[in-house]
mmCIF file of C-alpha atoms in Angstrom:
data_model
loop_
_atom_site.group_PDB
_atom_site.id
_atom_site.type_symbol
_atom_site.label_atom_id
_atom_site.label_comp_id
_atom_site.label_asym_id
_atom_site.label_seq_id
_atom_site.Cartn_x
_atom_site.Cartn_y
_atom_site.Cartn_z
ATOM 1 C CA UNK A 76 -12.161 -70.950 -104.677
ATOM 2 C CA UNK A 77 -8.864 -69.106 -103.706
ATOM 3 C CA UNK A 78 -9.545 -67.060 -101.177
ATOM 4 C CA UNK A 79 -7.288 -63.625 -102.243
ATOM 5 C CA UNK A 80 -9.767 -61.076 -100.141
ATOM 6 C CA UNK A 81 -10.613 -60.227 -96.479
ATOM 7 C CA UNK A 82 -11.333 -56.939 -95.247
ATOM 8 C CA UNK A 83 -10.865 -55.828 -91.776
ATOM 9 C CA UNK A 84 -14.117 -53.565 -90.659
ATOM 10 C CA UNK A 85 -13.193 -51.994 -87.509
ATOM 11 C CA UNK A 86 -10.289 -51.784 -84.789
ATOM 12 C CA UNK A 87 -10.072 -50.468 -81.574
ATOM 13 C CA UNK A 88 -13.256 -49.526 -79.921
ATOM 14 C CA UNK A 89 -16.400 -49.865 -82.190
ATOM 15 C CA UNK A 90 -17.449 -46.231 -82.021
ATOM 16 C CA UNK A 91 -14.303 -45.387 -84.252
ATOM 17 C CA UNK A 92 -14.810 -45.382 -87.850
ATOM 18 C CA UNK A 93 -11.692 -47.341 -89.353
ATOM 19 C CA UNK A 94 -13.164 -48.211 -91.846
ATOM 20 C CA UNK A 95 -12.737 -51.507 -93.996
ATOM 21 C CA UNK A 96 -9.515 -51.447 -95.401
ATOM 22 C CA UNK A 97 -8.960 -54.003 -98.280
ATOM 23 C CA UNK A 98 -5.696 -56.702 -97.574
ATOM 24 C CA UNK A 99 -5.261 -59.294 -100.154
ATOM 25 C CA UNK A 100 -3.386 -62.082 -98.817
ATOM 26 C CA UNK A 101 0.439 -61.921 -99.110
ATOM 27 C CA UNK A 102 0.338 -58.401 -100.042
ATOM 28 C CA UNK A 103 0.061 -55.044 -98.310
ATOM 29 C CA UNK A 104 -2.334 -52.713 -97.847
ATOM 30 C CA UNK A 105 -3.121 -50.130 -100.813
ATOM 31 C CA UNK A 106 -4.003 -52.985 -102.953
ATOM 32 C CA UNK A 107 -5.475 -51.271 -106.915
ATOM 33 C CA UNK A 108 -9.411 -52.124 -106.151
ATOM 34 C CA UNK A 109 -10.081 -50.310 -109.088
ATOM 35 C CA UNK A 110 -8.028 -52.255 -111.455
ATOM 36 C CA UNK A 111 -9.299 -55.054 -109.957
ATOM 37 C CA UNK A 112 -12.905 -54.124 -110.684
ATOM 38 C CA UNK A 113 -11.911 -53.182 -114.351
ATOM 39 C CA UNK A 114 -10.271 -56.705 -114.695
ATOM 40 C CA UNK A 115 -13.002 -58.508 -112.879
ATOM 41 C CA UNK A 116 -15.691 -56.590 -115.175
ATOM 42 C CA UNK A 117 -16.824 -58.971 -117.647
ATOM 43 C CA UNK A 118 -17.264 -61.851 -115.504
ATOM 44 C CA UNK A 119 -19.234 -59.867 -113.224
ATOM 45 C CA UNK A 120 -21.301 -59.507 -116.162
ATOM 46 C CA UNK A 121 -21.311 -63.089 -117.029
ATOM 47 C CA UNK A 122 -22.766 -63.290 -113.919
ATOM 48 C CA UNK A 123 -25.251 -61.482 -113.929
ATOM 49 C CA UNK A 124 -26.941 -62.967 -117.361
ATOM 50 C CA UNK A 125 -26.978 -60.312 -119.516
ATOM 51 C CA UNK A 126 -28.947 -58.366 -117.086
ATOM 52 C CA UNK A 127 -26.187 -55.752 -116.107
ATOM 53 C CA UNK A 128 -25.350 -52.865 -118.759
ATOM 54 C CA UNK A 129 -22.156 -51.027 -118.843
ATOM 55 C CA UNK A 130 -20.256 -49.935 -115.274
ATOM 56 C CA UNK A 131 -19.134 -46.472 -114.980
ATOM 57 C CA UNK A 132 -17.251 -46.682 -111.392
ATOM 58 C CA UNK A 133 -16.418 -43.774 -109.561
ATOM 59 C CA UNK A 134 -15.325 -42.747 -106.145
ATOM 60 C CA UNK A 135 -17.494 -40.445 -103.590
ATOM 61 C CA UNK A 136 -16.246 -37.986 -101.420
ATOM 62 C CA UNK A 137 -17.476 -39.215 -98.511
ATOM 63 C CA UNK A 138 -16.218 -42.694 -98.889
ATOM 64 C CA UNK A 139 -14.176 -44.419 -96.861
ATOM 65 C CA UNK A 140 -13.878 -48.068 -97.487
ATOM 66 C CA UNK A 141 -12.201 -49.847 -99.794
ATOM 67 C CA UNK A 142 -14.965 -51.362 -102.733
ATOM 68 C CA UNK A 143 -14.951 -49.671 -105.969
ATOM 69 C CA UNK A 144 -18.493 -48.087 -106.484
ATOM 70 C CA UNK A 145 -19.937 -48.075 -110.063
ATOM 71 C CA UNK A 146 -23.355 -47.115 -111.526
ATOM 72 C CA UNK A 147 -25.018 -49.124 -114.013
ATOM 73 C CA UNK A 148 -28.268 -50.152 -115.034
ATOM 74 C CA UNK A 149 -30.837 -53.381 -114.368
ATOM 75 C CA UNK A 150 -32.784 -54.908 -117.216
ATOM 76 C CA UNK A 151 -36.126 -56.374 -115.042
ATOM 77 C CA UNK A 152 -38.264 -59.460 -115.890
ATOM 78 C CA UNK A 153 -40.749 -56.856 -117.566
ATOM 79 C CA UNK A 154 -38.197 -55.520 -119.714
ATOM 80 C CA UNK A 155 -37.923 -51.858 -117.705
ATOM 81 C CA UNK A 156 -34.669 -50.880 -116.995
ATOM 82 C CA UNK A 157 -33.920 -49.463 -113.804
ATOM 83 C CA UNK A 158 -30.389 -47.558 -112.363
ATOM 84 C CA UNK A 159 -28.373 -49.671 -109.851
ATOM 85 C CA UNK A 160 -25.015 -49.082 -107.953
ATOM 86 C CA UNK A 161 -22.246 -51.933 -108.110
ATOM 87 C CA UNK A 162 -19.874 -53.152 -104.911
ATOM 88 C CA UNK A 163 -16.833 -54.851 -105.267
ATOM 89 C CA UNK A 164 -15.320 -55.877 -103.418
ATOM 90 C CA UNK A 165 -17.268 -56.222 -100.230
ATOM 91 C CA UNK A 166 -16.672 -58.049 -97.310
ATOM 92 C CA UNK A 167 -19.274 -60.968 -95.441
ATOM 93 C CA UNK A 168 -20.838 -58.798 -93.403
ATOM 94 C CA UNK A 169 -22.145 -56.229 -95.819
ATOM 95 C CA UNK A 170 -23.061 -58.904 -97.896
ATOM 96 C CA UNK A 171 -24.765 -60.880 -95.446
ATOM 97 C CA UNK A 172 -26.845 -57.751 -93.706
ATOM 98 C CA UNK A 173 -27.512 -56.472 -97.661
ATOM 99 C CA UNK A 174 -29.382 -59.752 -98.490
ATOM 100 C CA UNK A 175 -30.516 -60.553 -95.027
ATOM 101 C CA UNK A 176 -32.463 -56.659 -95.195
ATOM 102 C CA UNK A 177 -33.361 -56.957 -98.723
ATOM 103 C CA UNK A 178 -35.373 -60.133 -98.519
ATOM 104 C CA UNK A 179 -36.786 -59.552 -95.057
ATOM 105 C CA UNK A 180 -38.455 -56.437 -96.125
ATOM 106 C CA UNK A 181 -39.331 -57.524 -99.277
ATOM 107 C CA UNK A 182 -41.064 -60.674 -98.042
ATOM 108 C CA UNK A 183 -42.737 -59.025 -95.542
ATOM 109 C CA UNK A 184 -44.099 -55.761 -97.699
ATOM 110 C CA UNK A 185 -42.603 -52.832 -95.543
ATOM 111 C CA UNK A 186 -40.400 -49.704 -96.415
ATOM 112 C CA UNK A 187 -36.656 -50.983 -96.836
ATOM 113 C CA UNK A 188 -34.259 -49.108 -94.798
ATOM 114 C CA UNK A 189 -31.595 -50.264 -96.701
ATOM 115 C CA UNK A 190 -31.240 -50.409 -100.663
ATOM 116 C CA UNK A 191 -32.863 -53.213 -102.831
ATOM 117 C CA UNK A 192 -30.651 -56.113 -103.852
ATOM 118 C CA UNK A 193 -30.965 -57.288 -107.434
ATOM 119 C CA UNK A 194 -27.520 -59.407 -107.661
ATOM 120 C CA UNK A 195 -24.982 -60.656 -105.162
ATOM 121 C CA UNK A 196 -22.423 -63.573 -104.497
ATOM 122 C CA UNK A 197 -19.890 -64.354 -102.478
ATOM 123 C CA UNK A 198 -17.242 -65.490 -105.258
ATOM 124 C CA UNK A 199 -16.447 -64.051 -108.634
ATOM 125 C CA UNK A 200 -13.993 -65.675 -111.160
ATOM 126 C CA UNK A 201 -13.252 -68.619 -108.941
ATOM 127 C CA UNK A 202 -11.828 -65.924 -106.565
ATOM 128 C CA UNK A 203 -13.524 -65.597 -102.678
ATOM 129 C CA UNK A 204 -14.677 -62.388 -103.290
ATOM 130 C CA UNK A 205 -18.114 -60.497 -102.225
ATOM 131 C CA UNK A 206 -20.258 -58.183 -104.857
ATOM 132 C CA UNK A 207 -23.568 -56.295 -105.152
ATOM 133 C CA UNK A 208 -25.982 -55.176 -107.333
ATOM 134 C CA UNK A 209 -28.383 -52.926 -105.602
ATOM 135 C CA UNK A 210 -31.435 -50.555 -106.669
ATOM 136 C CA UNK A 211 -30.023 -47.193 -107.187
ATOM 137 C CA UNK A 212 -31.678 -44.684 -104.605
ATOM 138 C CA UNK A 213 -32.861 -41.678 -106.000
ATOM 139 C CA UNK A 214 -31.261 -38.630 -104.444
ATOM 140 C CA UNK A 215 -28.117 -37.751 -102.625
ATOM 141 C CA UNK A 216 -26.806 -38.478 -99.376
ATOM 142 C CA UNK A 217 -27.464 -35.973 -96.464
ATOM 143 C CA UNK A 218 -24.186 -34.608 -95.448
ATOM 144 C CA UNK A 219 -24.566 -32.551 -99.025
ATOM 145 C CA UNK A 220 -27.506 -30.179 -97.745
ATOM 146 C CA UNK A 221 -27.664 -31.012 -93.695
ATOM 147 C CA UNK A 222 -30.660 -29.682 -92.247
ATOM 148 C CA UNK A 223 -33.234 -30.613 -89.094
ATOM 149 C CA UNK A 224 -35.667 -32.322 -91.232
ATOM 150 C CA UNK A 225 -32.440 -34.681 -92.843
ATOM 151 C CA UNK A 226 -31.373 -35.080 -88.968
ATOM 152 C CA UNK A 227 -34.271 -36.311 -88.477
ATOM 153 C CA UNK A 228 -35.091 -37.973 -91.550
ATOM 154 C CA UNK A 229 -31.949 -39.856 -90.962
ATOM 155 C CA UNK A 230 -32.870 -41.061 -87.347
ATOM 156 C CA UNK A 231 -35.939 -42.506 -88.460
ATOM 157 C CA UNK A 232 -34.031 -44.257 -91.061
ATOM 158 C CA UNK A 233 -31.936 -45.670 -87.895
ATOM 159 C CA UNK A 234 -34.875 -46.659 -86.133
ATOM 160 C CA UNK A 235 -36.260 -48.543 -89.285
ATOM 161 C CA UNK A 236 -32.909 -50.399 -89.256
ATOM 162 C CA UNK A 237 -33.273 -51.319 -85.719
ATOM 163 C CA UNK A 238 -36.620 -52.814 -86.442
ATOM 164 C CA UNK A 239 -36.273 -54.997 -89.705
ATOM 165 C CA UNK A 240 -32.365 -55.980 -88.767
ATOM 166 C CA UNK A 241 -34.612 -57.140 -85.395
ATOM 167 C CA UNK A 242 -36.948 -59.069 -87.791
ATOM 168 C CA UNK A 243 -34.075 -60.630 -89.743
ATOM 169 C CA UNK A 244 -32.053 -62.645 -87.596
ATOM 170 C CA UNK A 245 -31.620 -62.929 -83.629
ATOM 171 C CA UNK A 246 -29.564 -60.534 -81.667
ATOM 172 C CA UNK A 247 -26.163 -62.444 -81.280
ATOM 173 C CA UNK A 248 -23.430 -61.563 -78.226
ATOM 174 C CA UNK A 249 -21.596 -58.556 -78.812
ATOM 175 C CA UNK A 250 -18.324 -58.379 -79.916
ATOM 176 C CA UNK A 251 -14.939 -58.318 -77.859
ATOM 177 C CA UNK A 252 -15.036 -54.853 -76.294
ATOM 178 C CA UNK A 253 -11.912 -52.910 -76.859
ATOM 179 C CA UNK A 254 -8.440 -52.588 -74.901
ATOM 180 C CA UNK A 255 -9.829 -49.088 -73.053
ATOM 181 C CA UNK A 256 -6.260 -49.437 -70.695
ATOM 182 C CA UNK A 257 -4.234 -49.294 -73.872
ATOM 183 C CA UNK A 258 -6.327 -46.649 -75.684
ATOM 184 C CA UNK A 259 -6.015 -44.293 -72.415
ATOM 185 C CA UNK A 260 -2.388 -44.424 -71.986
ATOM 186 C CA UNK A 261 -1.952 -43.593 -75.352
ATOM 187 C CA UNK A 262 -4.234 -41.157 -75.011
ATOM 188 C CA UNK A 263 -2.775 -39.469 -71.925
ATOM 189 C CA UNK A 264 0.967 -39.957 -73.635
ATOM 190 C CA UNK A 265 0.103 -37.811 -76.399
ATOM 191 C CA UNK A 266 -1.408 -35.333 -73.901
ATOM 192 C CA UNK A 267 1.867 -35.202 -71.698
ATOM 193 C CA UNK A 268 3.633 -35.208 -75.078
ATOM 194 C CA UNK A 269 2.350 -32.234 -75.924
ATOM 195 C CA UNK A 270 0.662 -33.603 -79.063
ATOM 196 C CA UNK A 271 -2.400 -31.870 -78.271
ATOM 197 C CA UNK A 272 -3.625 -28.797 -77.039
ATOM 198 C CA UNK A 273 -4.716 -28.539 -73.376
ATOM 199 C CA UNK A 274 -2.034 -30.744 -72.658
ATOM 200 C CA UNK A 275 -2.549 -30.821 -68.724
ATOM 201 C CA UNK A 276 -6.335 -30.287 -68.389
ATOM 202 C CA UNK A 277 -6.408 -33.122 -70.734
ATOM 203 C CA UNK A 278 -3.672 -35.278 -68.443
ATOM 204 C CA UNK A 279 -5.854 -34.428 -65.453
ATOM 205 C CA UNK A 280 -9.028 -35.626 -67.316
ATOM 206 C CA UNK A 281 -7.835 -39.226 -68.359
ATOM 207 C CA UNK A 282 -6.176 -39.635 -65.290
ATOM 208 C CA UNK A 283 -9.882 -39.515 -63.170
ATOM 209 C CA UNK A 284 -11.262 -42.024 -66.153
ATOM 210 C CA UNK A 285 -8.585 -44.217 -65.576
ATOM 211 C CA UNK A 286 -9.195 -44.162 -61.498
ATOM 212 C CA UNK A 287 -12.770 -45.006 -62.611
ATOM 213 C CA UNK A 288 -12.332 -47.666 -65.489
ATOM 214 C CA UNK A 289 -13.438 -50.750 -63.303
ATOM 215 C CA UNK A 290 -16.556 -49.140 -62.789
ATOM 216 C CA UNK A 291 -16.959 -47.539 -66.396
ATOM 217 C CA UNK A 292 -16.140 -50.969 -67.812
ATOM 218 C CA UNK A 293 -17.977 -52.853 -65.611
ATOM 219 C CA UNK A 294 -21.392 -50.692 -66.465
ATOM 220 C CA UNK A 295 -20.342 -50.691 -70.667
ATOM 221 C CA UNK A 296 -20.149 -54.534 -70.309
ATOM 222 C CA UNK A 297 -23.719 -55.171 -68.448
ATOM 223 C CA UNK A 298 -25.445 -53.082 -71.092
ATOM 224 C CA UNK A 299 -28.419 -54.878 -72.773
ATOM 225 C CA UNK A 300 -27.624 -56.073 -76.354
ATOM 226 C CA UNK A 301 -30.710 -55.675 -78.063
ATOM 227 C CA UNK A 302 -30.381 -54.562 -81.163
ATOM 228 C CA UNK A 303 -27.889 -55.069 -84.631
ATOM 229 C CA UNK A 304 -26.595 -51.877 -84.894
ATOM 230 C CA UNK A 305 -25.779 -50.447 -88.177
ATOM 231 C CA UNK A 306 -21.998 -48.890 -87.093
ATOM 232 C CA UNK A 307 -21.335 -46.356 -89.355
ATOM 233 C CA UNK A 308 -24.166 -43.276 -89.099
ATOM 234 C CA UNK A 309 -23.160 -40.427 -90.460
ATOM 235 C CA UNK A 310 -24.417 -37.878 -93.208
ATOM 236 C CA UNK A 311 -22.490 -39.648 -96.220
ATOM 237 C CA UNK A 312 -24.157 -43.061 -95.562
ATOM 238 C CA UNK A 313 -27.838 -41.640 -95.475
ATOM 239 C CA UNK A 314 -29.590 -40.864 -98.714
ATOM 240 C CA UNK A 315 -31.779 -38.492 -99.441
ATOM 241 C CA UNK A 316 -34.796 -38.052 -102.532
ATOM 242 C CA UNK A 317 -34.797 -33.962 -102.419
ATOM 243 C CA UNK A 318 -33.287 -30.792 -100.181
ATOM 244 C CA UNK A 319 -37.150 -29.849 -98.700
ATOM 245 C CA UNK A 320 -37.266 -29.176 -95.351
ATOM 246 C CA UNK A 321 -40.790 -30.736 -95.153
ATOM 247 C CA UNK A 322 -40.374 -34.460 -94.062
ATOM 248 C CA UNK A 323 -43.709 -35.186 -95.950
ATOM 249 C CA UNK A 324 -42.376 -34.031 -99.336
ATOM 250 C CA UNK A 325 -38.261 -35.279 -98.433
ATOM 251 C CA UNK A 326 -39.361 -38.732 -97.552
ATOM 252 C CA UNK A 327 -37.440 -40.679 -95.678
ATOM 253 C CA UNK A 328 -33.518 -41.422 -95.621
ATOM 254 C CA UNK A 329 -32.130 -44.652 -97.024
ATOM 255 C CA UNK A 330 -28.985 -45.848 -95.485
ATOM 256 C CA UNK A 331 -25.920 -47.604 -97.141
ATOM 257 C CA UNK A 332 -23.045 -49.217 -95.892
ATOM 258 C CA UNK A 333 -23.097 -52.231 -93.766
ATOM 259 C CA UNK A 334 -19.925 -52.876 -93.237
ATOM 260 C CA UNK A 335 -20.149 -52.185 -89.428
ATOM 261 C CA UNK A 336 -23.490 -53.840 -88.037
ATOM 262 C CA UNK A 337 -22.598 -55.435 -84.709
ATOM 263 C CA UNK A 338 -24.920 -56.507 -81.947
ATOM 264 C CA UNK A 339 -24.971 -54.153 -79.339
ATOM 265 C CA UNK A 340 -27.106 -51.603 -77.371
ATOM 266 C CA UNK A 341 -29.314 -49.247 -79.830
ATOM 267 C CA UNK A 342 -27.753 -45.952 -78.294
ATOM 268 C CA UNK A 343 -24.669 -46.286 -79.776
ATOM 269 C CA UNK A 344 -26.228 -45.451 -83.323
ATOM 270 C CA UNK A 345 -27.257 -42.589 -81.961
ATOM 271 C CA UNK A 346 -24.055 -41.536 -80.067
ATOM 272 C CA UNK A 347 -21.874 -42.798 -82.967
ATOM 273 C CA UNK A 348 -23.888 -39.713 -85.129
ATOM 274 C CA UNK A 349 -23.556 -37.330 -81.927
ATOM 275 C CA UNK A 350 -19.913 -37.833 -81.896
ATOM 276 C CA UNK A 351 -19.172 -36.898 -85.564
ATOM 277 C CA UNK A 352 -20.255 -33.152 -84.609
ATOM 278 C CA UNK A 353 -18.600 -32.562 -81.569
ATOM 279 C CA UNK A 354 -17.329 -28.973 -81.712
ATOM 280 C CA UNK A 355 -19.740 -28.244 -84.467
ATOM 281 C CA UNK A 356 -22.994 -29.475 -82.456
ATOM 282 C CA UNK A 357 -24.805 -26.269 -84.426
ATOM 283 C CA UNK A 358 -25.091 -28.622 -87.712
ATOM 284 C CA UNK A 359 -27.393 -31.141 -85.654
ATOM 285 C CA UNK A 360 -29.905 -28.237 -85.731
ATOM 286 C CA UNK A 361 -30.844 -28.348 -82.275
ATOM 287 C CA UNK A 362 -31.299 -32.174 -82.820
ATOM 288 C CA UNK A 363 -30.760 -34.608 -80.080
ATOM 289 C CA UNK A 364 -29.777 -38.351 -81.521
ATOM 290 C CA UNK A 365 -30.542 -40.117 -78.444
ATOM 291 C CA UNK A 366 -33.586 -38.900 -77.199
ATOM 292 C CA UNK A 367 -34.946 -38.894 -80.641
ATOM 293 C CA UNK A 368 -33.993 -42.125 -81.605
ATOM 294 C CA UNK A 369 -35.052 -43.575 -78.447
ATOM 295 C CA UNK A 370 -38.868 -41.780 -79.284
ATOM 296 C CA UNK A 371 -38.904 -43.596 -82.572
ATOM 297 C CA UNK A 372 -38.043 -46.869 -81.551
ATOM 298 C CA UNK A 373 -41.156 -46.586 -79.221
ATOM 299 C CA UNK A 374 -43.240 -45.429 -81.880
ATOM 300 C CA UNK A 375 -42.113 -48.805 -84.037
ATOM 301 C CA UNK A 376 -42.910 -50.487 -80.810
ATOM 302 C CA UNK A 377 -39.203 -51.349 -80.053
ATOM 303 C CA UNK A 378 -38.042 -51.164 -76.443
ATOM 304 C CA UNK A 379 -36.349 -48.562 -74.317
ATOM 305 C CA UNK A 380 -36.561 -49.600 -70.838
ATOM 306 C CA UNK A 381 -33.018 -50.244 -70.942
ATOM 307 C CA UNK A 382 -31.415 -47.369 -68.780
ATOM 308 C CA UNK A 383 -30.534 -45.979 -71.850
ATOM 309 C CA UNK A 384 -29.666 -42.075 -70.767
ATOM 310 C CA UNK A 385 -26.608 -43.860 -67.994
ATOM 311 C CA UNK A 386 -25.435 -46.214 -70.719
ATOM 312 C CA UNK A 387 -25.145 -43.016 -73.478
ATOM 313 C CA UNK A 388 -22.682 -41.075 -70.565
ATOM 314 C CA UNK A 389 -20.739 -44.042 -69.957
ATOM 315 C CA UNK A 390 -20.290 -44.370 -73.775
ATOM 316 C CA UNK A 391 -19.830 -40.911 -73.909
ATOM 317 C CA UNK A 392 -16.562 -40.711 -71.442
ATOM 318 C CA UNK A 393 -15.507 -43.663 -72.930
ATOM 319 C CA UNK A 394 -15.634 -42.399 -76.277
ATOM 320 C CA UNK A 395 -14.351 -38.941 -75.218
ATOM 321 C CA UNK A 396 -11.134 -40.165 -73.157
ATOM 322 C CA UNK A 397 -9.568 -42.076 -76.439
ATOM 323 C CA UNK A 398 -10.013 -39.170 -78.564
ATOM 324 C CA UNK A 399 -6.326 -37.977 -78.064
ATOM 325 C CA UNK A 400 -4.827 -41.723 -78.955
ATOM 326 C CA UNK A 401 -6.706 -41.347 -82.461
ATOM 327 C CA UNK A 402 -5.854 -38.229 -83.647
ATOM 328 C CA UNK A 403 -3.676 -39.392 -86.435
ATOM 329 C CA UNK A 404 -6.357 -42.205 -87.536
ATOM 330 C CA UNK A 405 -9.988 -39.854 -87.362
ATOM 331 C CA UNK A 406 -7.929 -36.356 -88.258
ATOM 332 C CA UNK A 407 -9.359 -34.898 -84.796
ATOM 333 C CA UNK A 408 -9.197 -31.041 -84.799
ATOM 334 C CA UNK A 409 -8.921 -28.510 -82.060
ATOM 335 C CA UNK A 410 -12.605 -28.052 -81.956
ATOM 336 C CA UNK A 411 -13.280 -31.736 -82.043
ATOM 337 C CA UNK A 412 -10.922 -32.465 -78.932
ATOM 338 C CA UNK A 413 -11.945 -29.954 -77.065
ATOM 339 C CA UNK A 414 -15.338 -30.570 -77.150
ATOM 340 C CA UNK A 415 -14.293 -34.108 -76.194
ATOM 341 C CA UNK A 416 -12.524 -32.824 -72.973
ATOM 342 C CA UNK A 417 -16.088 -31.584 -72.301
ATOM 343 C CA UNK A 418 -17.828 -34.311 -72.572
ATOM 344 C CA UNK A 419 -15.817 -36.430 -69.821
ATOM 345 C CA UNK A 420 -16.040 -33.259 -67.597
ATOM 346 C CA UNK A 421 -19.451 -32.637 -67.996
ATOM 347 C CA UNK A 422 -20.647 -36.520 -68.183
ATOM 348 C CA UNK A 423 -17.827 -38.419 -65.278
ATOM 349 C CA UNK A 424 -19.685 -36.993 -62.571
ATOM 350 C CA UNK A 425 -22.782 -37.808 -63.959
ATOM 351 C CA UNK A 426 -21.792 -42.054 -64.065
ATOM 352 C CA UNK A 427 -18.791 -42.351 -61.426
ATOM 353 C CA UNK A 428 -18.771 -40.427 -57.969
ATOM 354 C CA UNK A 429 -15.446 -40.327 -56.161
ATOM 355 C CA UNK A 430 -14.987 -40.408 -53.059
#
């Protein structure tokens, strides 16, 4: 195999979605995925035996990464042809947690929280490259008609995550937490800089979260790890069969996108979807991610008891206090920032007293 591909899935701290960005090896970034999919086409079909009928690839608005997306359809043992979505490229992990998910849930007869895999390898033309074929969900994803009952729709779709990921392989040591010293002084640079507004109150904030980072790091790092989290929650990776507001008629969320599962403490699922409306916390419907996820983990029998409501405001701060040094990679607006000053205001007191 010649290994052309490798995606990088996230830098800096976890919470931030930089998403996968596709490198092939000796070139730069901004590589043509989609010419790449048209050229890679009919051995992808090759591959799949005749099974596979004709790819019409497109591009959503809400994604980020860098596959090329197509829709096709599945011929089935009995003949039926169903509607399927195609990934290419995609990196180990998706691949891995897609098949990993698939099977466990299949083998063991529950609700998949994740789509169905038909098709997948790990090469493709002699190349190293990842690819899918999954069971088209029927519906679209969330963020296109946001409501309480999607909210919570999509939480329970979490929680079901938390519990088959659980079932499918072992909770492994978290990754290498991020360089919070660097983040802050860039943060705090751009504030002095006057790259942001509330340029001082902002200098005054980071300055009191850097006086405290032995402490906040120090309670981040002796969280529990006890659960694969899935990364990436947000509106555009949760899928939805209709717009009802009746949970019992809606059904329940599918999510996509695994390009982000990490081992690490279930809250920050629930504070990764928290974050993406701050300054527009109206849209959540009165929702509140972490207490709600954290009631339907213990209705699928999963554990709490982990001191979950300190380790949320340490994320929180955390979280909040790097927002100015990633302005120009998450596109962070007025609204957005200041809501994040709020947060380590509201929430520093809360974790760190000084004396």
């Amino acid at each position: 195999m010649v290994p052309i591909l490798a995606t990088s899935d996230h830098f800096g701290h976890p919470q931030c979605p930089w998403r996968g960005t596709l490198w092939v090896m000796g070139m730069t970034p901004g590589v043509d995925t989609h010419g790449l999919a048209l050229a890679l086409d009919p051995v992808l079909h090759a591959e799949c035996h005749g099974r596979l009928g004709p790819i019409r690839w497109f591009r959503s608005a809400w994604q980020r990464g860098g596959s090329e997306t197509g829709a096709s359809t599945w011929r089935r043992d009995d003949g039926e042809t169903i509607e399927v979505i195609v990934k290419l490229p995609v990196g180990s992990r998706e691949l891995a947690w897609s098949r990993r998910l698939s099977e466990a849930v299949t083998g063991a007869g529950r609700r998949a929280p994740t789509p169905r895999v038909l098709a997948s390898g790990g090469e493709l033309g002699g190349y190293d490259l990842g690819w899918l074929v999954i069971e088209r969900v029927a519906g679209k994803p969330v963020a296109a008609s946001l409501n309480e009952a999607a909210v919570q729709a999509m939480l329970e779709a979490v929680a079901d995550f938390h519990d088959a990921a659980g079932r499918a392989a072992a909770v492994e040591a978290p990754p290498k937490s991020p360089d919070w010293d660097r983040l802050l002084e860039k943060a705090r640079q751009n504030a002095r800089d006057g790259a942001i507004p509330e340029g001082q109150r902002w200098n005054d904030a980071i300055r009191k979260v850097q006086r405290s980072l032995l402490t906040l790091r120090a309670e981040w790092e002796s969280r529990a790890i006890n659960a694969w989290c899935h990364g990436d929650v947000h509106p555009g990776n949760a899928l939805r069969p209709c717009d009802s507001e009746d949970p019992a008629v809606a059904g329940r969320c599918t999510l996509i996108d695994l390009a982000l599962v990490h081992p690490g403490h279930w809250v920050e699922d629930a504070l990764y979807l928290e974050r993406q409306f701050w300054g527009h916390g109206d849209l959540l419907c009165g929702v509140k991610p972490v207490s709600v996820l954290a009631r339907l983990r213990r209705e699928r029998g999963l554990s709490t008891n982990d001191h979950y409501a300190e380790v949320a405001n340490v994320r929180r701060v955390l979280m909040a206090a790097c927002a100015p040094a990633v302005t120009e990679v998450e596109g962070c607006n007025a609204k957005y920032l200041h809501s994040a000053l709020e947060q380590i205001e509201r929430f520093l007191p809360m974790v760190v007293h000084h004396g």
